CSV table of C-alpha atoms in Angstrom, one decimal:
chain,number,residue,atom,x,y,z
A,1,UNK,CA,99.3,106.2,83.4
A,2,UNK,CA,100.6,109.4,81.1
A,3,UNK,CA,98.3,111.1,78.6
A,4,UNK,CA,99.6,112.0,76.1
A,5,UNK,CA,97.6,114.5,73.5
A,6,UNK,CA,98.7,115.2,69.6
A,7,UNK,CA,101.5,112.2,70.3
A,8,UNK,CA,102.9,114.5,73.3
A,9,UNK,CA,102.9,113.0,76.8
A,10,UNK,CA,101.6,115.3,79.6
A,11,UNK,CA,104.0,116.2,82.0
A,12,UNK,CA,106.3,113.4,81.4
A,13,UNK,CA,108.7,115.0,83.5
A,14,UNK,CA,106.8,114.1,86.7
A,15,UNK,CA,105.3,110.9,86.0
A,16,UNK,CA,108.4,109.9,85.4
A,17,UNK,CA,109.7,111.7,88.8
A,18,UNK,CA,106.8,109.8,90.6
A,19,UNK,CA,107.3,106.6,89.0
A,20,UNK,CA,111.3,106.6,90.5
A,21,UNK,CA,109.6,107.7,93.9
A,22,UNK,CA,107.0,104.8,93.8
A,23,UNK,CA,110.4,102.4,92.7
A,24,UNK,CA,112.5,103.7,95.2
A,25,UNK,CA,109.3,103.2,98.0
A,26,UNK,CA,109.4,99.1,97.4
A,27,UNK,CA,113.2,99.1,97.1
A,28,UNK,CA,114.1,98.9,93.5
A,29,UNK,CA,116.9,100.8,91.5
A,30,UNK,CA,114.8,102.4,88.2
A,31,UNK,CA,115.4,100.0,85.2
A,32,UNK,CA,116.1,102.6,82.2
A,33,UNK,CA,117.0,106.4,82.6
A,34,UNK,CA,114.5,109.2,81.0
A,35,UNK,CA,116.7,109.3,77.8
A,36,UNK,CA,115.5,105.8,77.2
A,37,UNK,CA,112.2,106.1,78.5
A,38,UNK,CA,111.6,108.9,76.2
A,39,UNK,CA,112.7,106.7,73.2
A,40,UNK,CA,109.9,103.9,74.6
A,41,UNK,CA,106.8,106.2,74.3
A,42,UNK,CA,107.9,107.7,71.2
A,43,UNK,CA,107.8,104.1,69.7
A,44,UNK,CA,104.7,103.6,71.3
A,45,UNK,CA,102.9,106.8,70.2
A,46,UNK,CA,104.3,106.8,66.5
A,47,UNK,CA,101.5,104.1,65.9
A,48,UNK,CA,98.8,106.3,66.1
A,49,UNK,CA,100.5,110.2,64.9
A,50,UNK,CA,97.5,113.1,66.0
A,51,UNK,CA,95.6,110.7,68.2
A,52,UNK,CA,95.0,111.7,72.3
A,53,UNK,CA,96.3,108.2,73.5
A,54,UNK,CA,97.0,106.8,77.0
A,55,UNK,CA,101.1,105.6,77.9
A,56,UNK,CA,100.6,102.5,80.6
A,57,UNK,CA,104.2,101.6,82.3
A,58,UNK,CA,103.8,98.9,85.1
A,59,UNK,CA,107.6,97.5,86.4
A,60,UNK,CA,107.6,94.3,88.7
A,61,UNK,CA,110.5,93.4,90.2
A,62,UNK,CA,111.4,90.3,87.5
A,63,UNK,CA,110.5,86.6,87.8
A,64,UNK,CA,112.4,84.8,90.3
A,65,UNK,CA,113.1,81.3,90.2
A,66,UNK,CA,111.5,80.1,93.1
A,67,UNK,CA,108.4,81.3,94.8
A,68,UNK,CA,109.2,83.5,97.3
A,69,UNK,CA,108.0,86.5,99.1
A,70,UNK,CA,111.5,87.8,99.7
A,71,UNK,CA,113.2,90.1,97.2
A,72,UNK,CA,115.3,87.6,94.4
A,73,UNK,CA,118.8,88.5,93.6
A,74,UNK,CA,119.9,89.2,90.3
A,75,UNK,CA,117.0,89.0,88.8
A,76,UNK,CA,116.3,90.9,86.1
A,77,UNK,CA,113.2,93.5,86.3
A,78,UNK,CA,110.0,93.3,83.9
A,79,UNK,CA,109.5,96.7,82.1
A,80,UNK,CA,105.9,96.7,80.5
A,81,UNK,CA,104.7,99.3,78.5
A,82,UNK,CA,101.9,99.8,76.3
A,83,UNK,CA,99.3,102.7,74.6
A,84,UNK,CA,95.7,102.8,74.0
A,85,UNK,CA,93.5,105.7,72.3
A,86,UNK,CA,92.3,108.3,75.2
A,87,UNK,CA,88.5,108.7,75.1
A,88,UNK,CA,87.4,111.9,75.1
A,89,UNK,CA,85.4,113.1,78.2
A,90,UNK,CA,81.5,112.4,78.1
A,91,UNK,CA,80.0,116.1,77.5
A,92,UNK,CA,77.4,114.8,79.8
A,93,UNK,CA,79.8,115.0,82.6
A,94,UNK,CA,80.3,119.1,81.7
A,95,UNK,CA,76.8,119.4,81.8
A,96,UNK,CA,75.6,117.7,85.2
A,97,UNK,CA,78.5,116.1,87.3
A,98,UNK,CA,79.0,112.8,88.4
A,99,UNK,CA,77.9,111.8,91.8
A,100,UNK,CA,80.3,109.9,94.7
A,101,UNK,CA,79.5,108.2,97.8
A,102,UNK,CA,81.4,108.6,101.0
A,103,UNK,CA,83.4,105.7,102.5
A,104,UNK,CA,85.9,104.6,105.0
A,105,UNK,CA,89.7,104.8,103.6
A,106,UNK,CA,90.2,101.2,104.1
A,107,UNK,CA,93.2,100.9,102.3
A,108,UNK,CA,97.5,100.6,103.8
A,109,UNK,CA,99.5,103.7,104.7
A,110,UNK,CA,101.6,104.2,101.7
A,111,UNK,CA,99.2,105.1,99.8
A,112,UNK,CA,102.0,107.6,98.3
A,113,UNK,CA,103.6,104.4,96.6
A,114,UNK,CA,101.4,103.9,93.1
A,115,UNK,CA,101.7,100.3,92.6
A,116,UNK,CA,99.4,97.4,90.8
A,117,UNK,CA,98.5,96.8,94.8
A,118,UNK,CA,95.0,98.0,93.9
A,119,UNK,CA,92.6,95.6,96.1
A,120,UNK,CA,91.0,98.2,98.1
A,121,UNK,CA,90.7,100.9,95.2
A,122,UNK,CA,88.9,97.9,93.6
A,123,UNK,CA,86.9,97.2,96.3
A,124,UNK,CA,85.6,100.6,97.0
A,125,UNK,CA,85.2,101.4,93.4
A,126,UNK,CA,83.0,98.4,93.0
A,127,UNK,CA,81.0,100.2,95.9
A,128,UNK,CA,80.3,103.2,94.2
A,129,UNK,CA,79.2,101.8,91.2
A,130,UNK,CA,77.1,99.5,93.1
A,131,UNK,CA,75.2,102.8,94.7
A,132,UNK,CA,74.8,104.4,91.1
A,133,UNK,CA,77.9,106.8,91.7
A,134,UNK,CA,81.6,107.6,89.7
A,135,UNK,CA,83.6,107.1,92.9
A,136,UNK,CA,83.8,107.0,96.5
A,137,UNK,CA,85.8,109.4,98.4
A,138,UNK,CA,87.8,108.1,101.5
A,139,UNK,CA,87.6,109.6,105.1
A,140,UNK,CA,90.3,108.9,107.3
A,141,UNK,CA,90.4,109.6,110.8
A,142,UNK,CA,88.0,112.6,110.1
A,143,UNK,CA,89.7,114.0,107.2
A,144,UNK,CA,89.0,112.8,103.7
A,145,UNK,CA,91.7,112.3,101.8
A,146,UNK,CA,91.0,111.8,97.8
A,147,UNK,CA,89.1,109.3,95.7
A,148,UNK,CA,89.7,105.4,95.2
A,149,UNK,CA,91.2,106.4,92.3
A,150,UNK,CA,91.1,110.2,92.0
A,151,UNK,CA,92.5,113.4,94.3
A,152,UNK,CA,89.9,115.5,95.1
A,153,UNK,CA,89.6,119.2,95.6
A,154,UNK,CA,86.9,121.2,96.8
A,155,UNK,CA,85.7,125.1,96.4
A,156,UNK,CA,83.8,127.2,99.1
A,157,UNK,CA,83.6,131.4,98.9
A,158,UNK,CA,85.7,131.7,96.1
A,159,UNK,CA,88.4,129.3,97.6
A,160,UNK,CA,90.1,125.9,96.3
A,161,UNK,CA,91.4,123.5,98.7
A,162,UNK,CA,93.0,120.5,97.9
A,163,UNK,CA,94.1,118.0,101.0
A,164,UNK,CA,98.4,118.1,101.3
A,165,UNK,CA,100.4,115.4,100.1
A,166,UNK,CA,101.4,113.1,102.8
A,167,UNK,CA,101.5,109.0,103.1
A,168,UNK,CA,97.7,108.9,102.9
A,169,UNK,CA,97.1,109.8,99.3
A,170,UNK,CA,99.0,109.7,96.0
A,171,UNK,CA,100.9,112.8,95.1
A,172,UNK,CA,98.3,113.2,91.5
A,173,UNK,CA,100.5,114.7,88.8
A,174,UNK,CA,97.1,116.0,87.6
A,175,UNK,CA,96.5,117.7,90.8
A,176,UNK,CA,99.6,119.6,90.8
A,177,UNK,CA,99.1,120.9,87.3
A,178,UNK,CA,95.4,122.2,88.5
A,179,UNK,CA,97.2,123.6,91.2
A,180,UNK,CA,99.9,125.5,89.0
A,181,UNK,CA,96.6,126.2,86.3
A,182,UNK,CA,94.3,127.6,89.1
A,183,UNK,CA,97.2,129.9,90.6
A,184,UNK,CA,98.8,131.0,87.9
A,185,UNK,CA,95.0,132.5,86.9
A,186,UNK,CA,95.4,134.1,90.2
A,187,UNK,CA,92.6,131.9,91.8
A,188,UNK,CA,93.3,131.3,95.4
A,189,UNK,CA,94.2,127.5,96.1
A,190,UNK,CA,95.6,126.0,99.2
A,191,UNK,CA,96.6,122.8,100.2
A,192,UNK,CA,95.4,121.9,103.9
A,193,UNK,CA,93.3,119.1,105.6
A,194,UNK,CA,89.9,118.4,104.8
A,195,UNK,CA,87.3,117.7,107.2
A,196,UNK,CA,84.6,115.0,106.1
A,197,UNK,CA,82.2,118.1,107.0
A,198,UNK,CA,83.2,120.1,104.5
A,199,UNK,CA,82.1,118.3,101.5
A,200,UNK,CA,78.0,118.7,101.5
A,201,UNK,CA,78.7,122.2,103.0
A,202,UNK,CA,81.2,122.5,99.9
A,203,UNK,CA,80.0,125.2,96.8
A,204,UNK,CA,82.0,122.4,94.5
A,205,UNK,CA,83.6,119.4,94.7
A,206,UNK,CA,85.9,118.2,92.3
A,207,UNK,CA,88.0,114.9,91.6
A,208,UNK,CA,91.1,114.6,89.3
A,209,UNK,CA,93.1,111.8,87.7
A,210,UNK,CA,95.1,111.6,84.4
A,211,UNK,CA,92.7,110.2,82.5
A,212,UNK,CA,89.4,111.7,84.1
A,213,UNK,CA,91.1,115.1,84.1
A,214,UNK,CA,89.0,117.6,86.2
A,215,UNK,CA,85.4,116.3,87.1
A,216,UNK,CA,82.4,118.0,88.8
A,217,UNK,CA,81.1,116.2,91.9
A,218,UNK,CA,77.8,117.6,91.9
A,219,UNK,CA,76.3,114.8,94.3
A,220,UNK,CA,77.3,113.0,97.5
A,221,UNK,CA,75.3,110.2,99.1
A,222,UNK,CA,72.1,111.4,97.5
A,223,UNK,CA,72.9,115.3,99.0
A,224,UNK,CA,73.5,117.9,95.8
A,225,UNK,CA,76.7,120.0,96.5
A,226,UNK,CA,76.0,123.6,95.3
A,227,UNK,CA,72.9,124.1,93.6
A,228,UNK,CA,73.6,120.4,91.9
A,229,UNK,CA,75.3,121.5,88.9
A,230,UNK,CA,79.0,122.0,87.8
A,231,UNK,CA,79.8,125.2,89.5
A,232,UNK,CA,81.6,128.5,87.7
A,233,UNK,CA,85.2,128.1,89.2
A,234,UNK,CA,85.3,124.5,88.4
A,235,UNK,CA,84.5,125.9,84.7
A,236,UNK,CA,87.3,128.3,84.6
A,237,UNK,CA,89.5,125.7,85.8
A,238,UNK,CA,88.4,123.1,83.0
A,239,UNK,CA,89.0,125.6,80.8
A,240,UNK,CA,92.6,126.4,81.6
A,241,UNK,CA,93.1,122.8,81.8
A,242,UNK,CA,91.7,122.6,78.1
A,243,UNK,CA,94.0,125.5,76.9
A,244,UNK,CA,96.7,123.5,78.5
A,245,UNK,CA,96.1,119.9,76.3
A,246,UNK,CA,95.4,122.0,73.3
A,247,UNK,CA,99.2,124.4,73.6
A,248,UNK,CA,100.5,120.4,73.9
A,249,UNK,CA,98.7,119.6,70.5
A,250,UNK,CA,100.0,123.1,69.3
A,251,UNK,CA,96.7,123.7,68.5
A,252,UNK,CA,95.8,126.8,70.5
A,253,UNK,CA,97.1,130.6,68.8
């Protein structure tokens, strides 16, 4: 999934980058090369000139003859790709949070590979919204590890913390650019584990994806984090991340 605002995809660069990654993870060669990639979405995005819209790319390994759960021989791979108009955020969101529930990570341990593979994310998302909340963050042995379908960061005295990359959670292209945003503003960030603990005793708690962008956790199981409102550093990061969308658009002077 690639936002893309003003008809210019967000950090193409690494999607792309991750996408290879995810290809190379299951054991497939990447079907077309950036050059042609590039050519793909501009089709795509041409349909709608101005508009914020969403890039979806999803590549199976092809339709084999036979069933059969071993990997087919020359059979060609089936590129999909497709764009929808991005809706912008709910201002209700930048006004009082969204609220998460805490569960068990239930999910495989390549959870670095982004595939369709999505069971468990369904699962636990469905949970969530079954308890009135936006997500459910996952603990693993002790440690949580990001969202069902989100990376999660949280803030306490002043600091960011975000947990590190690893086979446990998707490397987020969204949360590297808050990590590039919040550092180059000179706001410390650091990338370390993440006891389950920490999040009530927290000051903020935020969650990222491409098309949530950076969102306010302002309640866990009930408990409010902070004083239950979207806290001032989360602010300033929104912000930069704003600033960054609108030099995309070339809209900011």
């Amino acid at each position: 999934v690639i936002p893309a605002y003003g008809g210019r995809p967000l950090r193409l660069a690494e999607h792309l980058l991750r996408l290879g990654n995810s290809l190379r993870g299951i054991g497939m060669a990447e079907p077309l090369g950036h050059d042609q990639w590039v050519a793909i979405f501009e089709q795509l995005l041409a349909h709608a000139p101005g508009v914020d819209q969403v890039l979806y790319v999803q590549v199976t390994r092809g339709a084999p003859p036979v069933r059969d759960h071993r990997f087919p021989d020359d059979v060609p791979p089936t590129v999909l790709a497709m764009t929808k108009a991005l809706k912008p955020r709910d201002p209700v969101i930048a006004e009082f949070g969204v609220a998460a529930i805490v569960r068990d990570d239930i999910r495989w341990s390549r959870c670095d590979i982004k595939s369709i593979s999505l069971l468990a994310a369904v699962l636990l998302r469905e949970e969530a919204d079954e308890a009135d909340a936006d997500e459910a963050l996952l603990v693993r042995d002790g440690h949580v590890v990001e969202g069902s379908t989100s990376n999660l960061f949280i803030c306490r005295a002043g600091r960011i913390a975000t947990p590190p990359k690893s086979t446990m959670l998707l490397p987020g292209v969204t949360r590297d650019l808050v990590l590039d945003l919040a550092r180059g503003s000179g706001l410390p960030a650091d990338e370390r584990p993440i006891s389950a603990d920490e999040l009530t005793a927290a000051d903020e708690v935020w969650i990222t994806s491409s098309t949530r962008e950076v969102v306010p956790v302002t309640r866990i199981d009930g408990v409010p984090i902070g004083d239950g409102t979207p806290g001032p550093i989360w602010r300033q990061v929104d912000r930069l991340y704003q600033d960054c969308k609108a030099d995309l658009r070339g809209y900011r002077v």
